[in-house]
Structure formats: structure tokens, C-alpha cells
Amino acid sequence: VAINRLSMVDMDEARKNRLLGEAHFLRAVYYYYLVRLYGDIPLITQAIDYSSPDLYPERAPVQNVYELIVSDLKVAELSGLPSVDRTGRASLGAVKSLLASVYLTMAGHPLNRGNEYYSLAANKAEEVIDNNWYTLFPDYKQLHNRANKNQGELIFQVQYLAGVQNSNITQYITPTGTNISRLGTRWGSIMPRNEFVQSYEPNDKRAQEGQYYFTRYMQYGSTTNMVNFGEYALYKFWLEEAAGPNGDNIEDQNWTLLRLPEVLLIFAEASNEVNGPTSKAYQQINLIRARAELEPLENLTKEEFREAVWRERYHELSFENKAYFDIQRTHQAFNLRNGNFEDVLSYTNESGVLFRQQYLLWPIPQSEIDANPKLTQNPGW
């Protein structure tokens, strides 16, 4: 509706163009998630009412959806957005970062556009890197500090605000049966497997206590009673402000969709596919490894570098909703038992579940099929 009607509004042209750019960017974000989760989906580009011929739309081919996503992001690139926005709105940096991710995905499954799109992904990521719009935080704790919302390496986040919309992230990651924060609900529904934390390289700072993960914390209201969980939990998203003697119950952590390490790894992976491991590709992945206090990578073959980047994506971007999409586009899964990558369609995970072809897409919700008889179900569901 905004895209259709803003052009008719009598207002400052620069502000109008920026709003249009934001709307195109957001539509691209939404369709990018939808097409990866469900494959062929209804492609709506005009406002719908009860008389519209698209009131009951059919599913459009995946390639058509990606064409709209790319088109929307190209419009947003030229709309006059600021290079960086620290208030949570769309920015040129966010547009280019997302476009780099889209091109990387299009290079792999299911479109398999190959080197042309790896090159596009590398070039777009390089624009973000070379402009120095974002900087890595020196401390991992800054990733979940309220004061750092939309700052530093955080390119685009879902915004939460106390009294307007709560995020519930801390409740999802707090182990059940523990009293370690003022928040009363502790679901413990998003917890890392021991094997995953142990898959990090020895001495990787991210796997050390109180960095990305933690196994103990002070009981709420106490300064002496330490609570041991008996398992790993996610410190990466921990709301420190809700803990301690003066903890509050304000659940307003942002959820990150894009941050600088992903852009660095997109460049490293995509440029390697086109040119092999160049010095600039090494530089990007080694920036991430240096913060993790790991030795820099060097002297790798193209195949070794590719897997090193994939592994780094698992470890650096853990629990940020990236791994499933990586599995989709590469058809490779990270085997925690041996640290290798395997063809996902013959892979059995740590719970003994065989990954089947149907798992590459989610099922279309039955409620949607009931509401629209033109929709069909994904294979296997």
C-alpha cells in the first residue's frame, strides 16, 4: 500500500523517496524470508481488496520472487537512504548487505546461478566493507547490551521498546528451573547442544564461559549463590540488565537480522568461489578469528577455505537464524561428531534423524491452504 500510494502524496520529495526506499527494503526482507522458507509463494505487488483478482493468488516461481527482491533492493539503493542509520531504520548499508546475502543465496540452491552471482555477492559485500560504515565490537558482551542497539557492527535489527513491544528473547534462552534474573518466565527452549559448543577450536574465546555461552550464573538477588545449569545456555543473547540485585524486568532487547561479520564472511566465501582464497578474503575471515583470539588462516586450498568460511558462519553467527538457510543453499550440513561437512540429503544428525528432501522447505500452513484453494502443499508434507 505504501509503495503504491506514496508517489501520489504531496510532500518533500527527498523524504518521500527515503520512505519509498524503506518500504522497498522491507518488502525485500519479508519476501527473502518467505521464499527461502516456503519456495514458490504468492507474489503480491499491488494493494489487495475484496474485488482484486489476486485476492486468491497462486504460487509464483521462486525465480520470480528473487527478481522482485533484487528489484526492490536496487530501488532502495537509489532512494537517498543514509549510509548508516543508528535509530533502527533502513540504511544504504543495510540494503547493500542484504543484497550481498541475496546474491550469495541465488548463486547456490535452488537457483544455482553460480559464479556470476558469487561475483555480484562479493562486489556488494566489498562495497560495505570498503566504506567502513561498521566496526566490530571489541567485546562480545556488547552484542546484547541495551546501550548498543543499532550501533557498531549491528547493521539492521528488529526493534523492541519497553511498554510498546517486548522481545521475550531472554525467556527463551534461560534454563528452566533457574532463578537467575528478574524475569519470571524461564522457558529454556533455545539451548545449544554440548557437541556444538565443543565443536569450536581449542581456545576460541566465543566458546569460553560468559562469551557466547554460559553454564552458571549468580542467583537473582544474591551476590554469593552461584547457580550451575548442568548444560550450556546462550549468553550471546543474555539480558544482563534483568539480572543482579538491581535487575529490572524490561524485555526490550533487539533481534539482529544483519551484522558486519556476516558481510565479511559473504565476501570471503563469494570471492573464494570466483578467484580462490585471495589476501582480501583471508583478511575478512581473519578479522573475525582475531577477535575470537584464534590464529589467522593461511595457505588453504579453495576447497579448504570454502569449508573454513562455512565453519566460521556456524560458529560466529550461531543461533542467529543462518544455519538452516546455509544448509538450503549449499546442501551441506556440519557434522558435530567429526567437524566435517556432509551432503545434507544423506546426513543423520546428533538426534539420529535423517535429513530428507522435504526438509529443505517448510510446509505451507494448513490455515493458508484452507483460506485459499489455489495454494498447493510442498512435496512430502
Short mmCIF file of C-alpha atoms in Angstrom, two decimals:
data_model
loop_
_atom_site.label_atom_id
_atom_site.label_comp_id
_atom_site.label_asym_id
_atom_site.label_seq_id
_atom_site.Cartn_x
_atom_site.Cartn_y
_atom_site.Cartn_z
CA VAL A 1 0.00 0.00 0.00
CA ALA A 2 2.79 2.42 0.91
CA ILE A 3 4.70 1.71 -2.31
CA ASN A 4 1.55 2.15 -4.42
CA ARG A 5 0.34 5.35 -2.79
CA LEU A 6 3.36 7.32 -1.56
CA SER A 7 4.08 8.56 -5.08
CA MET A 8 0.74 10.40 -5.03
CA VAL A 9 1.38 12.17 -1.71
CA ASP A 10 2.23 15.89 -1.80
CA MET A 11 5.29 16.06 0.43
CA ASP A 12 9.01 16.75 0.45
CA GLU A 13 10.48 14.68 -2.40
CA ALA A 14 13.63 13.65 -0.56
CA ARG A 15 11.60 12.38 2.40
CA LYS A 16 9.15 10.65 0.05
CA ASN A 17 11.98 8.87 -1.75
CA ARG A 18 13.50 7.78 1.56
CA LEU A 19 10.18 6.36 2.74
CA LEU A 20 9.76 4.55 -0.56
CA GLY A 21 13.27 3.16 -0.20
CA GLU A 22 12.47 1.91 3.28
CA ALA A 23 9.27 0.26 2.04
CA HIS A 24 11.03 -1.47 -0.86
CA PHE A 25 13.76 -2.65 1.51
CA LEU A 26 11.27 -4.07 4.00
CA ARG A 27 9.29 -5.82 1.26
CA ALA A 28 12.54 -7.40 0.09
CA VAL A 29 13.31 -8.54 3.66
CA TYR A 30 9.91 -10.18 4.05
CA TYR A 31 9.94 -11.90 0.68
CA TYR A 32 13.52 -13.07 1.22
CA TYR A 33 12.45 -14.96 4.34
CA LEU A 34 9.25 -16.26 2.76
CA VAL A 35 10.83 -17.60 -0.43
CA ARG A 36 13.57 -19.42 1.46
CA LEU A 37 11.16 -20.96 3.94
CA TYR A 38 8.36 -21.95 1.55
CA GLY A 39 9.73 -21.89 -2.02
CA ASP A 40 7.08 -20.86 -4.58
CA ILE A 41 4.80 -18.34 -2.85
CA PRO A 42 2.12 -15.82 -3.84
CA LEU A 43 3.81 -12.72 -5.21
CA ILE A 44 1.76 -9.64 -4.32
CA THR A 45 2.94 -6.28 -5.67
CA GLN A 46 -0.31 -4.32 -5.67
CA ALA A 47 -2.64 -3.45 -2.81
CA ILE A 48 -5.36 -6.06 -2.44
CA ASP A 49 -9.09 -5.57 -1.76
CA TYR A 50 -12.08 -7.90 -2.00
CA SER A 51 -12.53 -7.20 -5.70
CA SER A 52 -8.89 -7.83 -6.61
CA PRO A 53 -8.10 -10.71 -8.98
CA ASP A 54 -5.19 -11.56 -6.64
CA LEU A 55 -7.41 -12.00 -3.60
CA TYR A 56 -6.82 -15.75 -4.03
CA PRO A 57 -3.34 -15.84 -5.59
CA GLU A 58 -1.48 -18.83 -6.95
CA ARG A 59 2.10 -19.62 -6.01
CA ALA A 60 4.71 -17.81 -8.14
CA PRO A 61 8.01 -19.47 -9.16
CA VAL A 62 10.97 -18.94 -6.85
CA GLN A 63 12.96 -17.12 -9.56
CA ASN A 64 10.16 -14.53 -9.94
CA VAL A 65 10.25 -13.84 -6.21
CA TYR A 66 14.01 -13.33 -6.27
CA GLU A 67 13.67 -10.98 -9.22
CA LEU A 68 11.31 -8.82 -7.17
CA ILE A 69 13.65 -8.93 -4.15
CA VAL A 70 16.61 -7.77 -6.24
CA SER A 71 14.50 -5.12 -7.97
CA ASP A 72 13.24 -3.78 -4.63
CA LEU A 73 16.77 -3.59 -3.22
CA LYS A 74 18.06 -1.80 -6.31
CA VAL A 75 15.26 0.76 -5.94
CA ALA A 76 16.16 1.19 -2.27
CA GLU A 77 19.84 1.69 -3.18
CA LEU A 78 18.92 4.74 -5.26
CA SER A 79 16.34 6.22 -2.89
CA GLY A 80 18.59 8.53 -0.90
CA LEU A 81 18.81 6.45 2.26
CA PRO A 82 21.59 7.48 4.67
CA SER A 83 24.73 5.34 4.56
CA VAL A 84 24.17 4.24 8.17
CA ASP A 85 21.19 4.63 10.47
CA ARG A 86 21.63 4.19 14.21
CA THR A 87 17.95 4.51 15.12
CA GLY A 88 16.73 1.23 13.63
CA ARG A 89 15.53 2.44 10.24
CA ALA A 90 16.71 1.11 6.89
CA SER A 91 20.02 2.42 5.54
CA LEU A 92 22.17 2.09 2.44
CA GLY A 93 24.49 -0.21 4.38
CA ALA A 94 21.58 -2.49 5.26
CA VAL A 95 20.37 -2.53 1.65
CA LYS A 96 23.76 -3.48 0.25
CA SER A 97 24.36 -6.06 2.99
CA LEU A 98 21.05 -7.74 2.30
CA LEU A 99 21.66 -7.65 -1.44
CA ALA A 100 25.02 -9.38 -0.91
CA SER A 101 23.23 -12.11 1.04
CA VAL A 102 20.55 -12.46 -1.66
CA TYR A 103 23.15 -12.79 -4.42
CA LEU A 104 25.04 -15.41 -2.39
CA THR A 105 21.85 -17.40 -1.98
CA MET A 106 20.98 -17.10 -5.68
CA ALA A 107 24.42 -18.47 -6.56
CA GLY A 108 23.58 -21.70 -4.73
CA HIS A 109 20.48 -23.88 -4.45
CA PRO A 110 17.78 -23.78 -5.68
CA LEU A 111 18.60 -21.31 -8.49
CA ASN A 112 22.26 -22.33 -8.91
CA ARG A 113 23.27 -19.13 -10.72
CA GLY A 114 26.93 -19.87 -9.94
CA ASN A 115 29.95 -17.65 -10.46
CA GLU A 116 28.12 -14.66 -11.90
CA TYR A 117 26.15 -14.32 -8.69
CA TYR A 118 29.09 -15.16 -6.43
CA SER A 119 30.82 -12.24 -8.10
CA LEU A 120 27.80 -9.98 -7.52
CA ALA A 121 27.70 -11.03 -3.86
CA ALA A 122 31.42 -10.37 -3.38
CA ASN A 123 31.19 -6.96 -5.04
CA LYS A 124 28.22 -5.85 -2.97
CA ALA A 125 29.78 -7.05 0.30
CA GLU A 126 33.01 -5.31 -0.68
CA GLU A 127 31.16 -2.01 -1.05
CA VAL A 128 30.00 -2.29 2.56
CA ILE A 129 33.46 -3.30 3.79
CA ASP A 130 35.39 -0.64 1.88
CA ASN A 131 33.09 2.17 3.04
CA ASN A 132 33.98 1.41 6.68
CA TRP A 133 30.42 2.08 7.78
CA TYR A 134 30.53 -0.55 10.53
CA THR A 135 33.12 -1.72 13.05
CA LEU A 136 33.41 -4.91 15.06
CA PHE A 137 32.71 -4.60 18.77
CA PRO A 138 35.86 -5.27 20.82
CA ASP A 139 33.79 -7.25 23.34
CA TYR A 140 31.14 -9.91 22.61
CA LYS A 141 29.04 -8.65 25.52
CA GLN A 142 28.32 -5.52 23.50
CA LEU A 143 26.18 -7.64 21.20
CA HIS A 144 23.48 -7.83 23.87
CA ASN A 145 23.91 -4.56 25.72
CA ARG A 146 20.89 -2.24 25.52
CA ALA A 147 23.12 0.79 25.04
CA ASN A 148 24.48 -0.73 21.81
CA LYS A 149 21.21 -1.19 19.93
CA ASN A 150 21.84 -0.41 16.24
CA GLN A 151 25.48 0.51 16.98
CA GLY A 152 28.91 -0.77 15.96
CA GLU A 153 28.64 -3.92 13.87
CA LEU A 154 24.84 -4.10 14.07
CA ILE A 155 23.57 -3.28 10.59
CA PHE A 156 19.85 -4.00 10.89
CA GLN A 157 17.79 -5.16 13.84
CA VAL A 158 14.18 -5.82 14.76
CA GLN A 159 13.36 -3.05 17.22
CA TYR A 160 11.85 -3.63 20.66
CA LEU A 161 10.78 -0.99 23.16
CA ALA A 162 9.57 -1.38 26.73
CA GLY A 163 5.89 -0.61 27.01
CA VAL A 164 5.37 -0.98 23.26
CA GLN A 165 6.61 -4.45 22.27
CA ASN A 166 8.52 -6.98 24.38
CA SER A 167 11.04 -9.34 22.81
CA ASN A 168 10.97 -12.44 25.09
CA ILE A 169 14.47 -13.45 23.91
CA THR A 170 15.80 -13.87 27.45
CA GLN A 171 12.86 -16.09 28.42
CA TYR A 172 13.58 -18.42 25.50
CA ILE A 173 17.24 -18.87 26.45
CA THR A 174 17.05 -19.01 30.26
CA PRO A 175 17.39 -22.60 31.51
CA THR A 176 14.27 -23.93 33.20
CA GLY A 177 14.42 -24.34 36.96
CA THR A 178 16.90 -21.48 37.39
CA ASN A 179 16.28 -18.22 39.20
CA ILE A 180 18.95 -16.02 37.66
CA SER A 181 17.02 -12.95 36.51
CA ARG A 182 14.07 -10.83 37.50
CA LEU A 183 12.11 -12.16 34.53
CA GLY A 184 9.64 -14.65 35.92
CA THR A 185 9.28 -16.92 32.88
CA ARG A 186 12.11 -19.31 32.01
CA TRP A 187 11.27 -21.47 29.00
CA GLY A 188 14.74 -22.85 28.17
CA SER A 189 13.52 -23.64 24.66
CA ILE A 190 16.59 -22.44 22.74
CA MET A 191 19.62 -24.20 24.14
CA PRO A 192 22.90 -25.15 22.43
CA ARG A 193 23.95 -28.79 22.30
CA ASN A 194 27.12 -29.66 24.18
CA GLU A 195 28.55 -31.09 20.95
CA PHE A 196 28.09 -27.77 19.19
CA VAL A 197 29.90 -25.69 21.80
CA GLN A 198 32.64 -28.31 21.87
CA SER A 199 33.00 -28.08 18.07
CA TYR A 200 34.74 -24.71 18.40
CA GLU A 201 38.51 -24.71 18.06
CA PRO A 202 40.51 -25.00 21.29
CA ASN A 203 40.94 -21.60 22.97
CA ASP A 204 38.21 -19.98 20.84
CA LYS A 205 37.10 -17.08 23.02
CA ARG A 206 33.49 -17.40 21.83
CA ALA A 207 33.16 -20.83 23.47
CA GLN A 208 34.62 -19.67 26.79
CA GLU A 209 32.39 -19.11 29.80
CA GLY A 210 30.39 -15.87 29.62
CA GLN A 211 31.13 -15.10 25.97
CA TYR A 212 28.66 -16.74 23.55
CA TYR A 213 27.63 -19.39 26.09
CA PHE A 214 27.48 -19.89 29.84
CA THR A 215 26.89 -22.76 32.26
CA ARG A 216 26.44 -20.87 35.53
CA TYR A 217 25.21 -17.54 36.83
CA MET A 218 24.55 -15.80 40.12
CA GLN A 219 21.13 -16.42 41.64
CA TYR A 220 18.85 -13.44 41.26
CA GLY A 221 19.11 -11.11 44.25
CA SER A 222 22.22 -12.85 45.57
CA THR A 223 25.89 -11.94 45.47
CA THR A 224 27.18 -15.31 46.71
CA ASN A 225 24.94 -18.16 45.48
CA MET A 226 26.07 -19.42 42.07
CA VAL A 227 23.55 -21.47 40.06
CA ASN A 228 25.07 -24.23 37.89
CA PHE A 229 22.87 -25.19 34.94
CA GLY A 230 24.37 -28.59 34.15
CA GLU A 231 24.30 -27.63 30.46
CA TYR A 232 25.22 -24.80 28.12
CA ALA A 233 22.92 -21.80 27.67
CA LEU A 234 23.12 -18.80 25.35
CA TYR A 235 24.96 -15.89 26.90
CA LYS A 236 25.08 -14.34 23.43
CA PHE A 237 21.54 -13.02 23.92
CA TRP A 238 21.55 -12.77 27.71
CA LEU A 239 19.86 -9.67 29.14
CA GLU A 240 22.33 -8.70 31.84
CA GLU A 241 20.17 -5.75 32.88
CA ALA A 242 17.50 -8.18 34.14
CA ALA A 243 19.94 -9.91 36.49
CA GLY A 244 21.79 -8.93 39.63
CA PRO A 245 20.45 -7.30 42.79
CA ASN A 246 19.19 -4.27 40.86
CA GLY A 247 17.88 -6.16 37.82
CA ASP A 248 14.79 -4.91 36.00
CA ASN A 249 12.03 -6.71 34.12
CA ILE A 250 12.16 -4.74 30.89
CA GLU A 251 12.31 -7.14 27.95
CA ASP A 252 13.37 -4.86 25.12
CA GLN A 253 16.40 -6.50 23.52
CA ASN A 254 16.60 -6.04 19.77
CA TRP A 255 16.85 -9.06 17.46
CA THR A 256 19.67 -8.83 14.92
CA LEU A 257 18.99 -9.61 11.26
CA LEU A 258 22.28 -8.35 9.79
CA ARG A 259 25.66 -7.59 11.31
CA LEU A 260 29.12 -6.94 9.96
CA PRO A 261 30.68 -10.42 10.48
CA GLU A 262 28.12 -11.91 8.08
CA VAL A 263 29.11 -9.38 5.41
CA LEU A 264 32.80 -10.19 5.94
CA LEU A 265 32.06 -13.90 5.53
CA ILE A 266 29.87 -13.33 2.47
CA PHE A 267 32.77 -11.57 0.81
CA ALA A 268 35.23 -14.29 1.85
CA GLU A 269 33.02 -17.12 0.59
CA ALA A 270 31.84 -15.49 -2.62
CA SER A 271 35.22 -14.15 -3.69
CA ASN A 272 36.80 -17.54 -3.00
CA GLU A 273 34.31 -19.21 -5.35
CA VAL A 274 35.36 -16.85 -8.15
CA ASN A 275 39.07 -16.28 -7.51
CA GLY A 276 40.16 -18.73 -4.83
CA PRO A 277 41.41 -17.52 -1.43
CA THR A 278 42.80 -14.02 -2.02
CA SER A 279 44.59 -11.90 0.56
CA LYS A 280 41.49 -9.75 0.96
CA ALA A 281 39.33 -12.84 1.54
CA TYR A 282 41.77 -14.01 4.23
CA GLN A 283 41.69 -10.54 5.77
CA GLN A 284 37.92 -10.64 6.32
CA ILE A 285 37.70 -14.05 7.96
CA ASN A 286 40.84 -13.37 10.00
CA LEU A 287 39.28 -10.21 11.45
CA ILE A 288 36.62 -12.44 12.97
CA ARG A 289 39.16 -15.02 14.10
CA ALA A 290 41.37 -12.37 15.68
CA ARG A 291 38.51 -11.20 17.89
CA ALA A 292 38.00 -14.84 18.87
CA GLU A 293 41.74 -14.97 19.74
CA LEU A 294 42.44 -17.62 17.10
CA GLU A 295 45.41 -17.95 14.79
CA PRO A 296 44.88 -16.49 11.30
CA LEU A 297 44.12 -18.81 8.41
CA GLU A 298 46.67 -19.12 5.63
CA ASN A 299 47.84 -21.37 2.81
CA LEU A 300 44.49 -23.09 2.25
CA THR A 301 43.19 -24.57 -0.97
CA LYS A 302 39.97 -23.22 -2.45
CA GLU A 303 38.07 -26.21 -1.03
CA GLU A 304 39.66 -25.86 2.42
CA PHE A 305 38.95 -22.13 2.51
CA ARG A 306 35.31 -22.72 1.49
CA GLU A 307 34.77 -25.10 4.41
CA ALA A 308 36.63 -22.77 6.77
CA VAL A 309 34.18 -20.00 5.91
CA TRP A 310 31.19 -22.31 6.33
CA ARG A 311 32.51 -23.40 9.72
CA GLU A 312 33.07 -19.80 10.73
CA ARG A 313 29.48 -18.98 9.78
CA TYR A 314 28.26 -21.73 12.12
CA HIS A 315 30.42 -20.53 14.99
CA GLU A 316 30.26 -16.75 14.61
CA LEU A 317 26.59 -16.49 13.54
CA SER A 318 25.32 -19.26 15.83
CA PHE A 319 21.65 -19.03 16.81
CA GLU A 320 21.07 -16.04 14.52
CA ASN A 321 18.83 -17.99 12.10
CA LYS A 322 21.52 -18.50 9.46
CA ALA A 323 22.42 -22.22 9.58
CA TYR A 324 19.19 -23.57 8.08
CA PHE A 325 19.44 -21.18 5.15
CA ASP A 326 23.10 -22.18 4.68
CA ILE A 327 22.02 -25.82 4.52
CA GLN A 328 19.42 -24.92 1.88
CA ARG A 329 21.83 -23.10 -0.42
CA THR A 330 24.85 -25.40 -0.01
CA HIS A 331 23.11 -28.75 0.61
CA GLN A 332 25.84 -29.32 3.20
CA ALA A 333 25.43 -29.96 6.93
CA PHE A 334 28.01 -29.51 9.68
CA ASN A 335 28.65 -32.86 11.35
CA LEU A 336 29.35 -32.11 15.00
CA ARG A 337 30.76 -35.58 15.55
CA ASN A 338 33.75 -35.06 13.26
CA GLY A 339 33.73 -31.34 12.35
CA ASN A 340 33.29 -32.09 8.64
CA PHE A 341 30.65 -31.03 6.13
CA GLU A 342 28.45 -33.70 4.56
CA ASP A 343 25.80 -33.93 1.86
CA VAL A 344 22.69 -32.99 3.80
CA LEU A 345 20.47 -35.45 1.92
CA SER A 346 22.41 -38.38 3.37
CA TYR A 347 23.09 -36.78 6.75
CA THR A 348 21.86 -38.11 10.09
CA ASN A 349 22.00 -35.57 12.88
CA GLU A 350 23.03 -35.96 16.54
CA SER A 351 19.47 -36.99 17.44
CA GLY A 352 19.51 -39.80 14.87
CA VAL A 353 17.18 -38.02 12.43
CA LEU A 354 17.86 -38.44 8.71
CA PHE A 355 17.56 -35.19 6.78
CA ARG A 356 15.04 -35.71 3.99
CA GLN A 357 14.43 -33.75 0.79
CA GLN A 358 11.18 -32.34 2.14
CA TYR A 359 13.03 -30.61 4.99
CA LEU A 360 14.60 -28.16 2.55
CA LEU A 361 11.28 -26.28 2.67
CA TRP A 362 8.69 -25.74 5.35
CA PRO A 363 5.12 -26.96 4.86
CA ILE A 364 2.54 -24.41 3.74
CA PRO A 365 0.35 -23.81 6.83
CA GLN A 366 -2.94 -25.65 6.55
CA SER A 367 -4.77 -22.50 7.59
CA GLU A 368 -3.44 -20.77 4.44
CA ILE A 369 -4.50 -23.65 2.21
CA ASP A 370 -7.95 -23.65 3.82
CA ALA A 371 -8.26 -19.91 3.15
CA ASN A 372 -7.01 -20.09 -0.44
CA PRO A 373 -7.93 -23.16 -2.52
CA LYS A 374 -5.38 -22.17 -5.19
CA LEU A 375 -2.46 -22.93 -2.86
CA THR A 376 -0.73 -26.30 -3.06
CA GLN A 377 1.31 -28.10 -0.42
CA ASN A 378 5.08 -28.52 -0.58
CA PRO A 379 6.31 -32.03 -1.53
CA GLY A 380 6.39 -34.53 1.28
CA TRP A 381 4.18 -32.59 3.67
#
